[in-house]
Short mmCIF file of C-alpha atoms in Angstrom, two decimals:
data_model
loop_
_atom_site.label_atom_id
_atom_site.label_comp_id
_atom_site.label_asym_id
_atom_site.label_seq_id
_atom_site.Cartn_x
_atom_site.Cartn_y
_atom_site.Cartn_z
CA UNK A 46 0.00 0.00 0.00
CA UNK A 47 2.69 2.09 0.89
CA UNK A 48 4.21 2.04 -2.33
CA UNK A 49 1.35 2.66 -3.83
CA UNK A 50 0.08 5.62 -2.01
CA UNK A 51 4.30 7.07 -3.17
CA UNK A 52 3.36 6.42 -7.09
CA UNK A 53 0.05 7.96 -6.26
CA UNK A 54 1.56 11.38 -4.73
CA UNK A 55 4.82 10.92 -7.12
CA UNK A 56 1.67 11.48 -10.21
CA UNK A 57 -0.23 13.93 -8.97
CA UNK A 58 3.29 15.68 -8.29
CA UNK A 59 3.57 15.22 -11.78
CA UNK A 60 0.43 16.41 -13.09
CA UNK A 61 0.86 19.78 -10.75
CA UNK A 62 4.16 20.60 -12.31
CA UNK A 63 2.82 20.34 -15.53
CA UNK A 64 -0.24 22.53 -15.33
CA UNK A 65 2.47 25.35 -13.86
CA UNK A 66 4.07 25.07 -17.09
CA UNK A 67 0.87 25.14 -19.03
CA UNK A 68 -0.37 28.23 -17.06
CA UNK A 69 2.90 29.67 -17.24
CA UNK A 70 2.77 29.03 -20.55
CA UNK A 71 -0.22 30.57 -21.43
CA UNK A 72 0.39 33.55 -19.63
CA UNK A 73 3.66 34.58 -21.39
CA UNK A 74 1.98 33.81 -24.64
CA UNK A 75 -1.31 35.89 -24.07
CA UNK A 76 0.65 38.56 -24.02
CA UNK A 77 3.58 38.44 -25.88
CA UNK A 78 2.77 38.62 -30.15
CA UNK A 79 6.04 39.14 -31.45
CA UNK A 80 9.92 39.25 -29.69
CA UNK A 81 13.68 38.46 -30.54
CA UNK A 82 14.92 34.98 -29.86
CA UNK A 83 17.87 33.02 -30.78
CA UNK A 84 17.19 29.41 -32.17
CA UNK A 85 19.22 26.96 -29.92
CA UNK A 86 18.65 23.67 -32.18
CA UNK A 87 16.43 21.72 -35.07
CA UNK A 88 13.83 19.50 -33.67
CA UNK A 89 12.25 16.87 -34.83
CA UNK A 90 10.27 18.26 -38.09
CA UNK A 91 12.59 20.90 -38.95
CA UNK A 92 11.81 23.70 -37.18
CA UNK A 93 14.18 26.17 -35.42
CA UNK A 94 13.27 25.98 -31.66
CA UNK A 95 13.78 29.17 -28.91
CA UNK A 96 12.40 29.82 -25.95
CA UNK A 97 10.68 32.58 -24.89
CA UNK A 98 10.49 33.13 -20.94
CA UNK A 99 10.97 29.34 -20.61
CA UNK A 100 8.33 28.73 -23.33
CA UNK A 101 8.89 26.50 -26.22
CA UNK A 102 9.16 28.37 -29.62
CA UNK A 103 8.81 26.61 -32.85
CA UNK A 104 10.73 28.81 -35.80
CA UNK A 105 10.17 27.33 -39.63
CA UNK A 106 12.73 28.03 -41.80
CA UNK A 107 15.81 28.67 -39.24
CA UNK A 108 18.94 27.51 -38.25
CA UNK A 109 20.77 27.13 -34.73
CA UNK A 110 22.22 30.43 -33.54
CA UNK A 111 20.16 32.87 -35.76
CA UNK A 112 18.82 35.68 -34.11
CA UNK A 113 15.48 36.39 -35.43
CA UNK A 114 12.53 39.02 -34.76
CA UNK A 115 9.08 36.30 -34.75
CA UNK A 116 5.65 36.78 -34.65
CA UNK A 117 3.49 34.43 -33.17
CA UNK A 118 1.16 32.49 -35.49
CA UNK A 119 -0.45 29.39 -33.32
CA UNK A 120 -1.06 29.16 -29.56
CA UNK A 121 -0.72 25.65 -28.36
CA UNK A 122 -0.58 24.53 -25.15
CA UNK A 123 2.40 25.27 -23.22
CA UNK A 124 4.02 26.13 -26.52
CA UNK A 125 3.87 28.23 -30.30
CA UNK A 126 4.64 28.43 -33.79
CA UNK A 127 6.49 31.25 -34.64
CA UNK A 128 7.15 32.82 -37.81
CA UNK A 129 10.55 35.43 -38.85
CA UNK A 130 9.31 38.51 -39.40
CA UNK A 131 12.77 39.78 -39.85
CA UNK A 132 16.13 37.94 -39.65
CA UNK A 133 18.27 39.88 -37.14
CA UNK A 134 21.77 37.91 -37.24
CA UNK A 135 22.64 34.36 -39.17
CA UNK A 136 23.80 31.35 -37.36
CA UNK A 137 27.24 29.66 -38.64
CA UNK A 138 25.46 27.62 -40.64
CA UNK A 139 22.99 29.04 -42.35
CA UNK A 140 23.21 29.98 -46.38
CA UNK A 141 20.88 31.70 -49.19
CA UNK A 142 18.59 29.19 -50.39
CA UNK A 143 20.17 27.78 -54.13
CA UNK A 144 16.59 27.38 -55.15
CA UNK A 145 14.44 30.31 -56.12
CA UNK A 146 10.40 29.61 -54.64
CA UNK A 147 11.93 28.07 -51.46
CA UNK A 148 10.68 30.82 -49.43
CA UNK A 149 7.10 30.10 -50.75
CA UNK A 150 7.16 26.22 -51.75
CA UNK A 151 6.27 23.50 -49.51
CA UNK A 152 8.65 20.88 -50.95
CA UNK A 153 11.53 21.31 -48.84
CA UNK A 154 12.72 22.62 -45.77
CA UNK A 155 15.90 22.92 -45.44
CA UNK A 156 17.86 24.71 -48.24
CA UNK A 157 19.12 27.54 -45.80
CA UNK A 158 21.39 25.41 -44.27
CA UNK A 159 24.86 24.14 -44.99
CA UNK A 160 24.47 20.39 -46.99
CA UNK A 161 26.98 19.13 -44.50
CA UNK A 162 24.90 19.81 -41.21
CA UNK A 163 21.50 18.95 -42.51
CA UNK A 164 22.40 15.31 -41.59
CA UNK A 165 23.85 15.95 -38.15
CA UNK A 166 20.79 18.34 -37.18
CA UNK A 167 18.25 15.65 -38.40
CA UNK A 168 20.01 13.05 -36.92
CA UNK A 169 20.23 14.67 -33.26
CA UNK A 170 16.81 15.12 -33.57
CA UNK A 171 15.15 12.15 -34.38
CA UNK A 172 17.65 10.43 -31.50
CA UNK A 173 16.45 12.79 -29.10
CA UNK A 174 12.63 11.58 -29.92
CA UNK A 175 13.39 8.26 -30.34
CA UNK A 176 15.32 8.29 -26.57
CA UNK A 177 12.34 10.60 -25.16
CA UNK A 178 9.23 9.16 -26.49
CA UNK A 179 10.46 5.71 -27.43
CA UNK A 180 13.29 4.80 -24.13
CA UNK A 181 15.61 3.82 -26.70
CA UNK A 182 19.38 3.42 -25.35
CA UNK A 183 21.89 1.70 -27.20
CA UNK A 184 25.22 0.61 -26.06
CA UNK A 185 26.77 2.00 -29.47
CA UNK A 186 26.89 5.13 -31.17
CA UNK A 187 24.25 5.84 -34.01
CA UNK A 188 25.23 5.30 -37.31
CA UNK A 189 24.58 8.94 -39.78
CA UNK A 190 24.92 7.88 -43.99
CA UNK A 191 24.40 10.48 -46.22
CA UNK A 192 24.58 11.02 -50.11
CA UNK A 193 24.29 13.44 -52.97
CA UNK A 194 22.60 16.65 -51.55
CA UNK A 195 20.92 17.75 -55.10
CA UNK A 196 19.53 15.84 -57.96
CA UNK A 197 18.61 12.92 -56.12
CA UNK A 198 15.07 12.53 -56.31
CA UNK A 199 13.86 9.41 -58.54
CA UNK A 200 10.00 10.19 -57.68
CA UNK A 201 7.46 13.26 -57.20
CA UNK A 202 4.30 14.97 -57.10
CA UNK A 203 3.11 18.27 -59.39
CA UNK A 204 0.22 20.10 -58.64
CA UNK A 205 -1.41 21.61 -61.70
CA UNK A 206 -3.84 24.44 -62.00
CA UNK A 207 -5.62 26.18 -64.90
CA UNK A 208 -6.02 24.93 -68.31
CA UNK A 209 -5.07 26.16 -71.96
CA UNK A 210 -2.26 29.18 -72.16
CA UNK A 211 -3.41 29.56 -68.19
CA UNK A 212 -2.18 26.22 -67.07
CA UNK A 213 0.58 26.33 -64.22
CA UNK A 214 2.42 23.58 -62.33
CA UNK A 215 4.71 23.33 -59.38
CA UNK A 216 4.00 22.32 -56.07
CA UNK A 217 1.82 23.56 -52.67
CA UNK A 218 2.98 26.15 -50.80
CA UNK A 219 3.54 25.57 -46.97
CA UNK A 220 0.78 24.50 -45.31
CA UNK A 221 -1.37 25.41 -47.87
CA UNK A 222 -3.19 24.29 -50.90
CA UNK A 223 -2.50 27.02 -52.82
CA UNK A 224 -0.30 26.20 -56.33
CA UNK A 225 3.34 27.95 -56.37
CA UNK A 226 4.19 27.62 -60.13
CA UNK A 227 8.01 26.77 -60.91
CA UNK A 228 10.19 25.25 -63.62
CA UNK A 229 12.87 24.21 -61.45
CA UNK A 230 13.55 21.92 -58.92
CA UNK A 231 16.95 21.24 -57.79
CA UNK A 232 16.58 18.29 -55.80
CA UNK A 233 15.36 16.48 -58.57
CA UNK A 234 16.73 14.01 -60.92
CA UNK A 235 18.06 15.64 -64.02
CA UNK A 236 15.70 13.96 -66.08
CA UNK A 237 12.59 14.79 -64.32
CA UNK A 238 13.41 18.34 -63.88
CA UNK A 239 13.97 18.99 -67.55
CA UNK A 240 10.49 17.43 -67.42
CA UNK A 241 9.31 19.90 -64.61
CA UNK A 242 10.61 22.88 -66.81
CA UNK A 243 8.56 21.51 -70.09
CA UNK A 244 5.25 20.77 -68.27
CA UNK A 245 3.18 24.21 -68.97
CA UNK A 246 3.91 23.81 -72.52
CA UNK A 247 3.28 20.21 -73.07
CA UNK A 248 -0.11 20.36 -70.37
CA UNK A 249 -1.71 23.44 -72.62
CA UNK A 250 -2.08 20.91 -75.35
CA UNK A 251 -4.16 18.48 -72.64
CA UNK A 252 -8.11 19.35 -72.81
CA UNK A 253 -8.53 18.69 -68.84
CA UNK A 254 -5.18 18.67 -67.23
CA UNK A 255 -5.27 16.25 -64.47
CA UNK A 256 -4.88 18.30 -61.06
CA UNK A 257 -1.56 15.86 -59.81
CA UNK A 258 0.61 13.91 -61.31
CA UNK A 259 2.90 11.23 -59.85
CA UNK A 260 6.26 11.16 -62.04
CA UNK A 261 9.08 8.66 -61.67
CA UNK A 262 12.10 7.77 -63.61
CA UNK A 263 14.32 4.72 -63.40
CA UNK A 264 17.39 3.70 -65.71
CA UNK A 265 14.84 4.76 -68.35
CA UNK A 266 11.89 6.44 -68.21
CA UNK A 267 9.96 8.52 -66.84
CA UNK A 268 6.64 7.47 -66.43
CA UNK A 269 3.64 8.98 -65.52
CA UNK A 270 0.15 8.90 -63.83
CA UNK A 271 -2.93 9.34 -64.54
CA UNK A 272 -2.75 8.57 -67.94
CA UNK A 273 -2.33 11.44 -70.16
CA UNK A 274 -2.38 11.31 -73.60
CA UNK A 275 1.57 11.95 -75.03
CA UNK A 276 2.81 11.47 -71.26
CA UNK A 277 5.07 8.07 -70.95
CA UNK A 278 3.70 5.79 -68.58
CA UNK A 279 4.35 2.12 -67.62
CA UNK A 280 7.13 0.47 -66.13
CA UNK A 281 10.27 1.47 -65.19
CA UNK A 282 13.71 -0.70 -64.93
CA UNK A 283 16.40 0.23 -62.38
CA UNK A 284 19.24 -1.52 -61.23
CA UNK A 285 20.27 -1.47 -57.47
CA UNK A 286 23.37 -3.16 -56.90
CA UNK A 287 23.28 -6.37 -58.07
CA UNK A 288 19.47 -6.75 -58.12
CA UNK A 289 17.21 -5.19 -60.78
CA UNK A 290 13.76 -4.07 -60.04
CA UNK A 291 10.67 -2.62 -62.25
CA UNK A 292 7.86 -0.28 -60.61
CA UNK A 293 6.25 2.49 -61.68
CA UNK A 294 5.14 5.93 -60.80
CA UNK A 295 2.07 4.59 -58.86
CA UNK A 296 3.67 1.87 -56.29
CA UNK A 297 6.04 3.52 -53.70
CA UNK A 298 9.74 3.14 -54.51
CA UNK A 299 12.43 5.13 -52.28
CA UNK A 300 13.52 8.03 -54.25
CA UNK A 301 16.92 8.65 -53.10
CA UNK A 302 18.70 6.98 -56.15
CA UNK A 303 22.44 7.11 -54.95
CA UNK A 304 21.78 5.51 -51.32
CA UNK A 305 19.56 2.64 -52.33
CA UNK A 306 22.17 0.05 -52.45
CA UNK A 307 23.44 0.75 -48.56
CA UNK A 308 19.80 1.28 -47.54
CA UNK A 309 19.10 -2.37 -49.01
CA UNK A 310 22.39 -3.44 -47.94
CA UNK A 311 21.86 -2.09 -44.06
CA UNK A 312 18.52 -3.64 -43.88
CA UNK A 313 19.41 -7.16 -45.00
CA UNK A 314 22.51 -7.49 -42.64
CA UNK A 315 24.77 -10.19 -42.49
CA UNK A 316 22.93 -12.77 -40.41
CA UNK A 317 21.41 -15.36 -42.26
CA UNK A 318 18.82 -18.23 -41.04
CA UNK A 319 16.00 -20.24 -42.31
CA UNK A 320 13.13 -18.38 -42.74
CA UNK A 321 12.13 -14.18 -43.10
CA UNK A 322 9.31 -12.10 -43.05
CA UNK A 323 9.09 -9.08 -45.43
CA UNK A 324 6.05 -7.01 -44.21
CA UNK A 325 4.82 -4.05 -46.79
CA UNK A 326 7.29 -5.13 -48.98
CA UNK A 327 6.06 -2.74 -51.65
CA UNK A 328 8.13 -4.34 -54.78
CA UNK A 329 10.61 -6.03 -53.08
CA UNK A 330 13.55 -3.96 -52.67
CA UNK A 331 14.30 -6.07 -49.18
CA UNK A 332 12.94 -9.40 -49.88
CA UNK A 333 15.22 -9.80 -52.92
CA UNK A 334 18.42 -9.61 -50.96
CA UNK A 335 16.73 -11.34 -47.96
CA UNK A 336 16.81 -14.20 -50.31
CA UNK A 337 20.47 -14.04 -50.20
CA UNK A 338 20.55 -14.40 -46.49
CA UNK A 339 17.68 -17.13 -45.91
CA UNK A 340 16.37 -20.30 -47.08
CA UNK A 341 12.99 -18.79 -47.83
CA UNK A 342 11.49 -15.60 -47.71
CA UNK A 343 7.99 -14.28 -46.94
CA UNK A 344 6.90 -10.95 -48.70
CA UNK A 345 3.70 -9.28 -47.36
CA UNK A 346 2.32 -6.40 -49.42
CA UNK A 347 -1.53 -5.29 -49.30
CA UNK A 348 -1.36 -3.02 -52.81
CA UNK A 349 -1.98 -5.00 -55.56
CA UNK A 350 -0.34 -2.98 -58.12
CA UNK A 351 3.11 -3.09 -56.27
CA UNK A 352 2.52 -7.22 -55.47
CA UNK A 353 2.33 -7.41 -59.47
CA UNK A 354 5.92 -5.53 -59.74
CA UNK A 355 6.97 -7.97 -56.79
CA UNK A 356 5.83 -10.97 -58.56
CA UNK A 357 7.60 -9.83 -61.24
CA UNK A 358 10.83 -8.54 -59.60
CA UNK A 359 10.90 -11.76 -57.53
CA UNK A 360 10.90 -13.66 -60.68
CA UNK A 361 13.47 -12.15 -62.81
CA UNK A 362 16.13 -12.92 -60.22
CA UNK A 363 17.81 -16.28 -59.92
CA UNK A 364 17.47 -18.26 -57.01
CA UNK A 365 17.07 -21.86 -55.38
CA UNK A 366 13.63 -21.03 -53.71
CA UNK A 367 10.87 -18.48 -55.10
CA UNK A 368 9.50 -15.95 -52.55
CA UNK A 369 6.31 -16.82 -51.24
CA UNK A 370 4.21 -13.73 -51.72
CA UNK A 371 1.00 -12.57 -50.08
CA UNK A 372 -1.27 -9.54 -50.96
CA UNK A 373 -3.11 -8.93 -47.58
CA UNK A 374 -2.48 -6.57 -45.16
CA UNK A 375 0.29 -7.00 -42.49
CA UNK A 376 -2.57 -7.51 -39.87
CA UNK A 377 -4.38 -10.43 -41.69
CA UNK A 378 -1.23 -12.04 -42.50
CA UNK A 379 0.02 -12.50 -38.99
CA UNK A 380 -3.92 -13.16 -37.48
CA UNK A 381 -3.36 -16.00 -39.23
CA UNK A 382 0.43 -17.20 -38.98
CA UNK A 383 1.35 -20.07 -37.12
CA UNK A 384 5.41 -20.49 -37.77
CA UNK A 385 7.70 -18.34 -35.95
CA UNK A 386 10.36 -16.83 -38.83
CA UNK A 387 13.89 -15.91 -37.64
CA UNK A 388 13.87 -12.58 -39.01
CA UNK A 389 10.85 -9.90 -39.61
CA UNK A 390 12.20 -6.80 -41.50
CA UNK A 391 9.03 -4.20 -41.29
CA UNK A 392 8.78 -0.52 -43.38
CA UNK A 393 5.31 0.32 -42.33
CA UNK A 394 3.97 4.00 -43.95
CA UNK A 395 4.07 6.77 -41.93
CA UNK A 396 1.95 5.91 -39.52
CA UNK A 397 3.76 3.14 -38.14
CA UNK A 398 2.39 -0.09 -36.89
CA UNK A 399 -0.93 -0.68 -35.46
CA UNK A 400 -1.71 -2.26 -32.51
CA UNK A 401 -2.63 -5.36 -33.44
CA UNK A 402 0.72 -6.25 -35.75
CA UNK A 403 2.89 -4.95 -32.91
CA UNK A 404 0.61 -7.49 -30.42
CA UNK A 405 1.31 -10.45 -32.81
CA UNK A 406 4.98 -9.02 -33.01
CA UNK A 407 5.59 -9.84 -29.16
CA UNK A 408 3.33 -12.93 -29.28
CA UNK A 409 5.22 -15.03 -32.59
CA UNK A 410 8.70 -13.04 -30.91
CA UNK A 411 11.34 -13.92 -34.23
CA UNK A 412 14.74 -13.74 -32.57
CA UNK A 413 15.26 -10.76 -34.78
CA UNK A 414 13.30 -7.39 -35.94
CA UNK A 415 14.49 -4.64 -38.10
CA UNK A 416 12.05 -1.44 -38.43
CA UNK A 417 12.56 1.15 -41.06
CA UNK A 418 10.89 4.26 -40.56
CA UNK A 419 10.43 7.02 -42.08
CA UNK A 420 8.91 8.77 -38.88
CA UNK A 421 11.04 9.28 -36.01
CA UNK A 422 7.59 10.11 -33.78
CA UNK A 423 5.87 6.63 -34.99
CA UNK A 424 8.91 4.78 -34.60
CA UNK A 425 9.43 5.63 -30.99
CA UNK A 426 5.51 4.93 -30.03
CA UNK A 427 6.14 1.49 -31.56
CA UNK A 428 9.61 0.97 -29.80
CA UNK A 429 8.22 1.66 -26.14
CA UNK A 430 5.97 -1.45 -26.54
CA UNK A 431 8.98 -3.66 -28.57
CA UNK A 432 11.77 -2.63 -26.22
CA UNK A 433 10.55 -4.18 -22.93
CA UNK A 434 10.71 -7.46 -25.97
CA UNK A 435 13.34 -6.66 -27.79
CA UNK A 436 17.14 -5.15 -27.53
CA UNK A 437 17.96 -2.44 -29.59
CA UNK A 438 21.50 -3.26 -31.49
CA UNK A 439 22.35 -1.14 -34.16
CA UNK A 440 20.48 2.59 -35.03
CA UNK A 441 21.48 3.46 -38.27
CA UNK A 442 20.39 7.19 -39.85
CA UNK A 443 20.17 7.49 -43.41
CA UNK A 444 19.02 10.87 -45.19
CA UNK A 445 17.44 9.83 -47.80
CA UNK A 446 15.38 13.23 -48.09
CA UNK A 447 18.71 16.32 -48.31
CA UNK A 448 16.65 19.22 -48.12
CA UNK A 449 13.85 18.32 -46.47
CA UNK A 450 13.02 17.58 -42.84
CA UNK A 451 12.97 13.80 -43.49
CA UNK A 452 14.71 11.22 -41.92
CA UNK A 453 14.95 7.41 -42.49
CA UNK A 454 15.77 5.44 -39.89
CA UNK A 455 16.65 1.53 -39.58
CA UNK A 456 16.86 -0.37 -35.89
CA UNK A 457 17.91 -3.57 -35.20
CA UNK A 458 16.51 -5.47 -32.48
CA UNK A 459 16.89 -8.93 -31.00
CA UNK A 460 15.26 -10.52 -28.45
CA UNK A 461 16.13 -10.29 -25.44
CA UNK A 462 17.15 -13.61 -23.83
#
């Protein structure tokens, strides 16, 4: 009872400190509207954050150690967002943007900063969420890989707007729907951005110009959809390492051309065993070189237009034993599976997994788990209920995304004996 009654006053403790800070808080921000800060660090997301009497500050578009004049633009509790109404003094990182709308464009985030610290900043970041939200401590270092900063991007998404000699294309603004036009896209492939710079001209010859289009481009290509009439569209062919894989521009396909092979080459590993799970495999960029590393492979995908590149992928490539593949989801596959494998490798979207996959997760426990995320916030959630499981081993950081915000992230966990 006693110890009980301690957890009981230890909470409410808890609960009392943090309605000071909200009222605190909420005070300082009713009425405070605009003030100079300087940013201390990036957080998670890519903001800039300062604090302001104690209060949390969230700064787009700014680097650590700028001094900048901000005006509030969202309350929250017991913190803001902030925008720069005027930049006072520029951090030792921070650069002109090389791209011209990236003031107004909601592509990317980062451009103001120094290529060589994006990584770094993104990484501290996402470790600092993964070890707050997630309890994540490992008894190694992280490991940060990083690639070409510009003219990486294999795949994207172009708004359109207007139709004839008024037709316009580009991308959203920041947080907004509304269309900033543009030719030119730095981060982009070569190829698609001399496509990017062409579109207005070829789309005013298109009676209804689709509102988006999803472009991709492989060793060939690129390909387009919706179908538009004199757009390319189909399948695409590109070669990652040793394996070759086709998909087009409506399955998901990592778009970071010159980091795919040691993404595929981290997630694989070097242990090797009888059998491994490949859940939303998309088209198979993991459970090809699994195959490598087991005697058979599972592949799990629940879109049926990436399980017909994965059939296809899985077939073009040589091996003693096909992949078995299943198109259901991740949940109805493992309601229903009865073997435990040896290895899962998981790349869930954004969201992360649900409840019920992490649930039969713990219950099958394979002796190994590797997680690729794309979402530092989801990935921790999920790691507070696998850790207490599972022993984190390796934390590998790849930025796949220069430019942006985004982070992938790979973990390695084995069970804990």
């Amino acid at each position: 009872m006693q110890r009980g009654s301690e957890e009981d006053r230890k909470s409410a403790d808890d609960r009392e400190r943090l309605s000071d800070r909200q009222r605190h808080a909420a005070a300082v921000l009713a009425r405070v509207d605009s003030a100079e800060l300087r940013i201390e660090k990036l957080v998670q997301g890519g903001d800039g954050l300062a604090r302001l009497e104690g209060v949390p500050i969230l700064v787009a578009r700014t680097a650590p150690g700028d001094l900048v004049r901000i005006r509030i633009s969202e309350r929250r509790v017991g913190w803001a967002r902030a925008e720069v109404d005027e930049l006072l003094e520029s951090g030792p990182g921070r650069r002109p943007p090389p791209c011209p709308v990236f003031d107004r464009c909601g592509g990317c985030d980062l451009q103001h900063i120094e290529d060589s610290l994006q990584g770094p900043l993104k990484a501290a970041a996402a470790r600092e969420t993964l070890e707050r939200l997630g309890g994540l401590r490992l008894a190694t270092e992280p490991v940060l890989l990083t690639g070409e900063p510009w003219g990486y991007r294999l795949r994207a998404q172009w708004r359109v707007a207007g139709e004839g000699p008024t037709v316009r294309a580009g991308y959203f603004a920041r947080r907004s729907h509304d269309l900033i036009p543009t030719t030119v896209c730095p981060i982009l492939d070569p190829r698609l951005e001399r496509e990017l710079a062409s579109l207005p001209d070829r789309l005013r010859n298109v009676a209804e110009p689709p509102r988006r289009l999803d472009v991709a481009v492989g060793d060939d290509g690129p390909s387009y959809a919706p179908l538009v009439e004199g757009f390319p569209h189909g399948a695409l062919d590109l070669a990652v390492g040793e394996l070759g894989f086709q998909f087009d521009s409506r399955t998901f396909f990592q778009a970071h051309r010159g980091l795919l092979p040691r993404l595929v080459e981290e997630v694989a590993g070097s242990h090797r065993g009888e059998l491994a799970w490949d859940l939303y495999a998309g088209v198979g960029l993991f459970a090809l070189a699994l195959r490598a590393r087991y005697t058979r492979v599972t592949a799990v995908e629940s879109d049926r237009i990436a399980v017909r590149y994965l059939r296809r992928n899985a077939r073009d490539q040589e091996a003693p034993e096909p992949i078995e593949i299943h198109n259901i989801s991740a949940e109805s596959f493992l309601q229903h599976a009865a073997t435990r494998p040896d290895r899962v490798v998981v790349d869930p979207p954004r969201t992360g997994l649900s409840r019920s996959v992490v649930q039969s997760l713990l219950t099958l426990r394979p002796e190994r788990l590797t997680y690729v995320s794309c979402d530092p916030a989801t990935l921790a959630r999920d790691l507070r209920a696998l850790i207490p499981t599972y022993e984190p081993e390796r934390l590998v950081f790849l930025d796949l995304f220069p430019q942006t915000a985004h982070l992938e992230t790979v973990v390695h966990l084995a069970q804990r004996s």
